[in-house]
mmCIF file of C-alpha atoms in Angstrom:
data_model
loop_
_atom_site.group_PDB
_atom_site.id
_atom_site.type_symbol
_atom_site.label_atom_id
_atom_site.label_comp_id
_atom_site.label_asym_id
_atom_site.label_seq_id
_atom_site.Cartn_x
_atom_site.Cartn_y
_atom_site.Cartn_z
ATOM 1 C CA TYR L 1065 -28.190 -12.367 -23.716
ATOM 2 C CA ASN L 1066 -28.806 -8.727 -24.707
ATOM 3 C CA GLN L 1067 -31.249 -8.321 -21.788
ATOM 4 C CA TRP L 1068 -31.821 -5.759 -19.006
ATOM 5 C CA ILE L 1069 -31.145 -7.333 -15.672
ATOM 6 C CA MET L 1070 -33.214 -5.747 -12.878
ATOM 7 C CA LEU L 1071 -32.506 -5.420 -9.181
ATOM 8 C CA ASN L 1072 -35.649 -4.376 -7.393
ATOM 9 C CA ASN L 1073 -35.607 -1.489 -4.851
ATOM 10 C CA ALA L 1074 -31.916 -0.898 -5.418
ATOM 11 C CA PHE L 1075 -31.921 2.954 -5.380
ATOM 12 C CA GLU L 1076 -34.021 5.434 -3.430
ATOM 13 C CA VAL L 1077 -34.700 9.036 -4.433
ATOM 14 C CA GLN L 1078 -35.144 11.060 -1.253
ATOM 15 C CA ALA L 1079 -36.784 14.419 -0.667
ATOM 16 C CA VAL L 1080 -34.508 17.306 0.292
ATOM 17 C CA SER L 1081 -35.365 18.914 3.610
ATOM 18 C CA GLY L 1082 -34.587 22.538 4.311
ATOM 19 C CA CYS L 1083 -35.958 26.063 4.256
ATOM 20 C CA THR L 1084 -38.364 26.564 1.358
ATOM 21 C CA ASP L 1085 -39.250 30.234 1.998
ATOM 22 C CA PRO L 1086 -37.409 32.509 -0.465
ATOM 23 C CA ASN L 1087 -37.668 35.421 1.999
ATOM 24 C CA ALA L 1088 -35.553 33.599 4.578
ATOM 25 C CA VAL L 1089 -31.830 34.218 4.922
ATOM 26 C CA ASN L 1090 -31.124 30.465 4.733
ATOM 27 C CA TYR L 1091 -33.449 29.680 1.801
ATOM 28 C CA ASN L 1092 -32.524 26.414 0.036
ATOM 29 C CA SER L 1093 -33.702 26.390 -3.565
ATOM 30 C CA LEU L 1094 -33.204 22.594 -3.725
ATOM 31 C CA ALA L 1095 -35.371 21.852 -0.705
ATOM 32 C CA THR L 1096 -38.728 20.187 -1.346
ATOM 33 C CA ILE L 1097 -39.789 19.710 2.284
ATOM 34 C CA ASP L 1098 -39.789 22.610 4.754
ATOM 35 C CA ASP L 1099 -38.157 21.388 7.938
ATOM 36 C CA GLY L 1100 -38.949 24.515 9.990
ATOM 37 C CA SER L 1101 -35.367 25.789 9.906
ATOM 38 C CA CYS L 1102 -36.105 29.083 8.120
ATOM 39 C CA GLN L 1103 -34.459 32.126 9.658
ATOM 40 C CA PHE L 1104 -35.694 35.633 8.965
ATOM 41 C CA PRO L 1105 -34.064 39.023 9.525
ATOM 42 C CA GLN L 1106 -35.529 40.923 12.450
ATOM 43 C CA VAL L 1107 -34.918 44.120 14.380
ATOM 44 C CA ASN L 1108 -34.682 43.611 18.144
ATOM 45 C CA TRP L 1109 -34.391 47.097 19.669
ATOM 46 C CA ILE L 1110 -33.078 50.639 19.362
ATOM 47 C CA ASN L 1111 -31.307 52.494 22.163
ATOM 48 C CA PRO L 1112 -32.199 55.149 23.168
ATOM 49 C CA SER L 1113 -35.816 54.500 22.240
ATOM 50 C CA SER L 1114 -37.093 58.064 22.605
ATOM 51 C CA GLY L 1115 -36.157 61.651 21.822
ATOM 52 C CA GLU L 1116 -37.516 65.176 21.804
ATOM 53 C CA GLN L 1117 -38.484 67.347 18.889
ATOM 54 C CA GLY L 1118 -35.351 69.106 17.608
ATOM 55 C CA GLN L 1119 -32.989 66.738 19.429
ATOM 56 C CA THR L 1120 -29.964 64.978 17.870
ATOM 57 C CA LEU L 1121 -29.136 61.504 19.213
ATOM 58 C CA SER L 1122 -26.540 58.793 18.697
ATOM 59 C CA VAL L 1123 -28.343 55.435 18.518
ATOM 60 C CA THR L 1124 -27.521 51.723 18.559
ATOM 61 C CA ILE L 1125 -29.789 49.261 16.725
ATOM 62 C CA SER L 1126 -29.758 45.518 17.418
ATOM 63 C CA GLY L 1127 -30.858 42.937 14.849
ATOM 64 C CA SER L 1128 -30.811 39.199 14.212
ATOM 65 C CA ASN L 1129 -29.983 37.643 10.826
ATOM 66 C CA MET L 1130 -29.630 41.182 9.440
ATOM 67 C CA ASN L 1131 -27.211 42.152 6.702
ATOM 68 C CA PHE L 1132 -26.305 45.738 7.599
ATOM 69 C CA GLY L 1133 -23.820 46.093 4.733
ATOM 70 C CA SER L 1134 -20.469 47.813 5.265
ATOM 71 C CA GLN L 1135 -19.301 51.365 5.871
ATOM 72 C CA TRP L 1136 -16.207 50.626 3.755
ATOM 73 C CA SER L 1137 -18.173 49.817 0.614
ATOM 74 C CA GLY L 1138 -20.855 52.455 1.042
ATOM 75 C CA THR L 1139 -23.580 49.852 1.554
ATOM 76 C CA LEU L 1140 -24.602 50.586 5.150
ATOM 77 C CA SER L 1141 -28.273 49.930 5.769
ATOM 78 C CA ASN L 1142 -30.500 52.977 5.812
ATOM 79 C CA PHE L 1143 -32.960 53.317 8.667
ATOM 80 C CA ARG L 1144 -36.064 55.440 9.094
ATOM 81 C CA PHE L 1145 -39.042 56.076 11.339
ATOM 82 C CA SER L 1146 -42.663 56.158 10.231
ATOM 83 C CA GLN L 1147 -46.154 56.601 11.606
ATOM 84 C CA TRP L 1148 -49.540 55.654 10.215
ATOM 85 C CA SER L 1149 -48.535 52.760 7.932
ATOM 86 C CA GLY L 1150 -45.502 54.311 6.301
ATOM 87 C CA SER L 1151 -46.223 58.044 6.259
ATOM 88 C CA ASN L 1152 -44.895 60.976 8.307
ATOM 89 C CA MET L 1153 -41.297 59.726 8.000
ATOM 90 C CA PHE L 1154 -37.923 60.972 9.108
ATOM 91 C CA TYR L 1155 -34.569 59.276 8.462
ATOM 92 C CA GLY L 1156 -31.525 58.428 10.515
ATOM 93 C CA ASN L 1157 -27.917 58.521 9.338
ATOM 94 C CA PRO L 1158 -26.010 55.191 9.604
ATOM 95 C CA THR L 1159 -22.354 55.572 10.547
ATOM 96 C CA SER L 1160 -20.972 52.061 11.202
ATOM 97 C CA THR L 1161 -21.815 48.447 11.933
ATOM 98 C CA SER L 1162 -20.346 45.622 13.972
ATOM 99 C CA GLY L 1163 -21.810 42.112 14.135
ATOM 100 C CA ASN L 1164 -25.489 42.333 15.010
ATOM 101 C CA TYR L 1165 -25.382 46.096 15.627
ATOM 102 C CA LEU L 1166 -25.925 49.148 13.449
ATOM 103 C CA TYR L 1167 -24.836 52.570 14.708
ATOM 104 C CA GLY L 1168 -25.975 55.973 13.578
ATOM 105 C CA ASN L 1169 -27.379 59.400 14.367
ATOM 106 C CA ILE L 1170 -30.885 60.834 14.413
ATOM 107 C CA SER L 1171 -31.824 64.491 14.049
ATOM 108 C CA ILE L 1172 -35.501 64.721 14.974
ATOM 109 C CA PRO L 1173 -37.164 67.622 13.123
ATOM 110 C CA SER L 1174 -38.436 70.314 15.467
ATOM 111 C CA VAL L 1175 -41.928 70.016 13.928
ATOM 112 C CA GLN L 1176 -42.084 66.202 13.916
ATOM 113 C CA ASN L 1177 -45.379 64.858 15.226
ATOM 114 C CA PRO L 1178 -45.069 63.493 18.771
ATOM 115 C CA GLY L 1179 -45.955 59.855 19.400
ATOM 116 C CA TRP L 1180 -44.738 56.332 18.702
ATOM 117 C CA TYR L 1181 -42.959 55.458 15.454
ATOM 118 C CA ASP L 1182 -42.126 52.188 13.694
ATOM 119 C CA LEU L 1183 -38.409 51.652 13.084
ATOM 120 C CA GLU L 1184 -37.532 50.345 9.600
ATOM 121 C CA ILE L 1185 -34.086 49.055 8.601
ATOM 122 C CA PHE L 1186 -33.067 48.071 5.084
ATOM 123 C CA ASP L 1187 -31.710 44.517 4.996
ATOM 124 C CA ASN L 1188 -29.077 44.046 2.282
ATOM 125 C CA GLY L 1189 -29.565 40.284 2.277
ATOM 126 C CA THR L 1190 -33.250 40.254 1.325
ATOM 127 C CA ASN L 1191 -33.414 43.808 -0.135
ATOM 128 C CA GLN L 1192 -36.395 44.503 2.115
ATOM 129 C CA TRP L 1193 -37.279 46.975 4.852
ATOM 130 C CA ILE L 1194 -37.493 45.137 8.187
ATOM 131 C CA SER L 1195 -39.809 46.791 10.696
ATOM 132 C CA LEU L 1196 -40.064 46.928 14.485
ATOM 133 C CA ASN L 1197 -43.440 48.384 15.380
ATOM 134 C CA SER L 1198 -43.885 51.197 17.903
ATOM 135 C CA SER L 1199 -40.228 51.152 18.911
ATOM 136 C CA PHE L 1200 -39.319 54.858 19.062
ATOM 137 C CA ASN L 1201 -41.185 57.681 20.779
ATOM 138 C CA VAL L 1202 -40.958 61.360 19.833
ATOM 139 C CA SER L 1203 -41.959 63.713 22.634
ATOM 140 C CA LEU L 1204 -42.410 67.440 23.059
ATOM 141 C CA PRO L 1205 -39.419 69.205 24.637
ATOM 142 C CA PRO L 1206 -39.913 70.662 28.114
ATOM 143 C CA PRO L 1207 -41.107 74.271 27.947
ATOM 144 C CA PRO L 1208 -38.517 77.032 28.424
ATOM 145 C CA SER L 1209 -38.312 78.524 31.901
ATOM 146 C CA ILE L 1210 -36.310 81.093 33.867
ATOM 147 C CA ASN L 1211 -34.691 79.845 37.094
ATOM 148 C CA TRP L 1212 -33.108 82.921 38.666
ATOM 149 C CA ILE L 1213 -31.239 86.183 38.213
ATOM 150 C CA SER L 1214 -28.133 87.146 40.171
ATOM 151 C CA PRO L 1215 -27.885 89.585 41.796
ATOM 152 C CA TRP L 1216 -31.632 89.734 42.379
ATOM 153 C CA SER L 1217 -31.826 93.262 43.790
ATOM 154 C CA GLY L 1218 -30.473 96.736 43.134
ATOM 155 C CA ARG L 1219 -30.878 100.380 44.126
ATOM 156 C CA GLN L 1220 -32.442 103.191 42.150
ATOM 157 C CA GLY L 1221 -29.842 104.635 39.802
ATOM 158 C CA GLN L 1222 -27.510 101.636 40.148
ATOM 159 C CA THR L 1223 -25.891 99.763 37.231
ATOM 160 C CA LEU L 1224 -25.371 96.023 37.735
ATOM 161 C CA SER L 1225 -23.811 93.133 35.848
ATOM 162 C CA VAL L 1226 -26.283 90.251 36.012
ATOM 163 C CA SER L 1227 -26.404 86.534 35.233
ATOM 164 C CA ILE L 1228 -29.685 84.865 34.271
ATOM 165 C CA SER L 1229 -30.207 81.110 34.513
ATOM 166 C CA GLY L 1230 -32.811 79.320 32.407
ATOM 167 C CA SER L 1231 -33.814 75.832 31.275
ATOM 168 C CA ASN L 1232 -34.529 74.912 27.642
ATOM 169 C CA MET L 1233 -34.041 78.553 26.665
ATOM 170 C CA ASN L 1234 -32.775 79.673 23.261
ATOM 171 C CA TYR L 1235 -30.906 82.911 23.975
ATOM 172 C CA GLY L 1236 -29.785 83.362 20.351
ATOM 173 C CA SER L 1237 -26.207 84.330 19.549
ATOM 174 C CA TRP L 1238 -23.915 87.190 18.718
ATOM 175 C CA SER L 1239 -23.216 87.019 14.959
ATOM 176 C CA GLY L 1240 -22.160 90.485 13.826
ATOM 177 C CA THR L 1241 -25.432 92.008 14.964
ATOM 178 C CA ASN L 1242 -26.834 91.516 18.416
ATOM 179 C CA ASN L 1243 -29.352 88.660 18.147
ATOM 180 C CA LEU L 1244 -29.167 87.856 21.841
ATOM 181 C CA SER L 1245 -32.369 87.572 23.829
ATOM 182 C CA SER L 1246 -33.683 90.782 25.320
ATOM 183 C CA PHE L 1247 -34.667 90.887 28.980
ATOM 184 C CA ARG L 1248 -36.788 93.293 30.956
ATOM 185 C CA PHE L 1249 -38.425 93.938 34.311
ATOM 186 C CA ASN L 1250 -42.055 94.857 34.912
ATOM 187 C CA GLN L 1251 -44.590 95.457 37.634
ATOM 188 C CA TRP L 1252 -48.374 95.376 37.653
ATOM 189 C CA SER L 1253 -49.070 92.951 34.793
ATOM 190 C CA GLY L 1254 -46.693 94.330 32.206
ATOM 191 C CA THR L 1255 -46.498 98.032 33.043
ATOM 192 C CA ASN L 1256 -43.791 100.128 34.674
ATOM 193 C CA ILE L 1257 -41.088 98.393 32.583
ATOM 194 C CA PHE L 1258 -37.327 98.905 32.406
ATOM 195 C CA TYR L 1259 -34.903 96.930 30.217
ATOM 196 C CA GLY L 1260 -31.544 95.276 30.635
ATOM 197 C CA THR L 1261 -28.839 94.959 27.965
ATOM 198 C CA SER L 1262 -27.650 91.474 26.927
ATOM 199 C CA ASN L 1263 -23.979 91.053 26.076
ATOM 200 C CA SER L 1264 -23.313 87.286 25.924
ATOM 201 C CA ALA L 1265 -24.788 83.820 26.425
ATOM 202 C CA SER L 1266 -23.307 80.433 27.290
ATOM 203 C CA GLY L 1267 -25.314 77.238 27.706
ATOM 204 C CA ASN L 1268 -28.168 77.883 30.125
ATOM 205 C CA TYR L 1269 -26.925 81.360 31.066
ATOM 206 C CA LEU L 1270 -27.513 84.846 29.702
ATOM 207 C CA TYR L 1271 -25.258 87.711 30.799
ATOM 208 C CA GLY L 1272 -25.893 91.426 30.680
ATOM 209 C CA GLU L 1273 -26.223 94.731 32.462
ATOM 210 C CA VAL L 1274 -29.084 96.524 34.148
ATOM 211 C CA SER L 1275 -29.205 100.276 34.693
ATOM 212 C CA ILE L 1276 -32.036 100.965 37.124
ATOM 213 C CA PRO L 1277 -33.589 104.386 36.463
ATOM 214 C CA PRO L 1278 -33.159 106.768 39.429
ATOM 215 C CA ASN L 1279 -36.919 107.276 39.678
ATOM 216 C CA GLN L 1280 -37.903 103.598 39.206
ATOM 217 C CA ASN L 1281 -40.686 102.481 41.554
ATOM 218 C CA LEU L 1282 -39.552 100.432 44.515
ATOM 219 C CA GLY L 1283 -40.685 96.836 44.985
ATOM 220 C CA TRP L 1284 -40.561 93.429 43.372
ATOM 221 C CA TYR L 1285 -40.452 93.044 39.592
ATOM 222 C CA ASP L 1286 -41.147 90.149 37.264
ATOM 223 C CA LEU L 1287 -38.216 89.188 35.009
ATOM 224 C CA GLU L 1288 -39.043 88.477 31.357
ATOM 225 C CA VAL L 1289 -36.537 86.956 28.907
ATOM 226 C CA TYR L 1290 -37.222 86.495 25.192
ATOM 227 C CA ASP L 1291 -36.961 82.906 23.963
ATOM 228 C CA ASN L 1292 -35.903 82.624 20.303
ATOM 229 C CA THR L 1293 -37.407 79.155 19.777
ATOM 230 C CA THR L 1294 -40.950 79.906 20.890
ATOM 231 C CA ASN L 1295 -40.703 83.623 19.976
ATOM 232 C CA SER L 1296 -42.264 84.552 23.288
ATOM 233 C CA TRP L 1297 -41.380 86.232 26.566
ATOM 234 C CA ILE L 1298 -40.677 83.760 29.376
ATOM 235 C CA ASN L 1299 -41.612 85.084 32.788
ATOM 236 C CA LYS L 1300 -40.214 84.615 36.298
ATOM 237 C CA ASN L 1301 -42.533 86.212 38.841
ATOM 238 C CA ASN L 1302 -41.114 88.449 41.565
ATOM 239 C CA ALA L 1303 -37.545 87.703 40.496
ATOM 240 C CA PHE L 1304 -35.930 91.122 41.095
#
């Protein structure tokens, strides 16, 4: 018959449902109807979520649908902290990843502005920085202080070995020349001074010797120790 024979409604072309957003991790380029299944990379939290100026921290970062890369191929995700819409940044150092977690270190610059920072992680799947707003706080370190000196008394003309305890003090170090913190004793608002001699430091402690002049006035003296971070004398009233 050389004719086309027709069967009505014999084949149906259907729309493809799926994720139609190209920024999603499960984007389907064939989908014509968005079915609400799109999944996007996100950063959940960082722990710890705060640090002090000058402090170095080990941190753990949690994410969902993130591609953190691999430490074995040199593709670990970079991460950074920013204020004020992307300015005033400092970076972390990624060290490893496992599942939904990225691990690394942060060295907070000693002059970094205090306040809240956005955390940004580079996602290797979308080649985008993924942000978690106001997730890390930089604070000022506690001020240096002197706790005590031991022994806390001596006689005129006596030479003593002393230990000085402080908090958040930078006593310096011995590196060929004596860069250790100096310490001294004074009465009457900075007059009538005599000095000690520093010989070592360890952690929160400074060690040295005091030779009290034989004609030194009797009474209580303030102890002053030089802090190498603030470049100032830190005072403990009536300490000796």
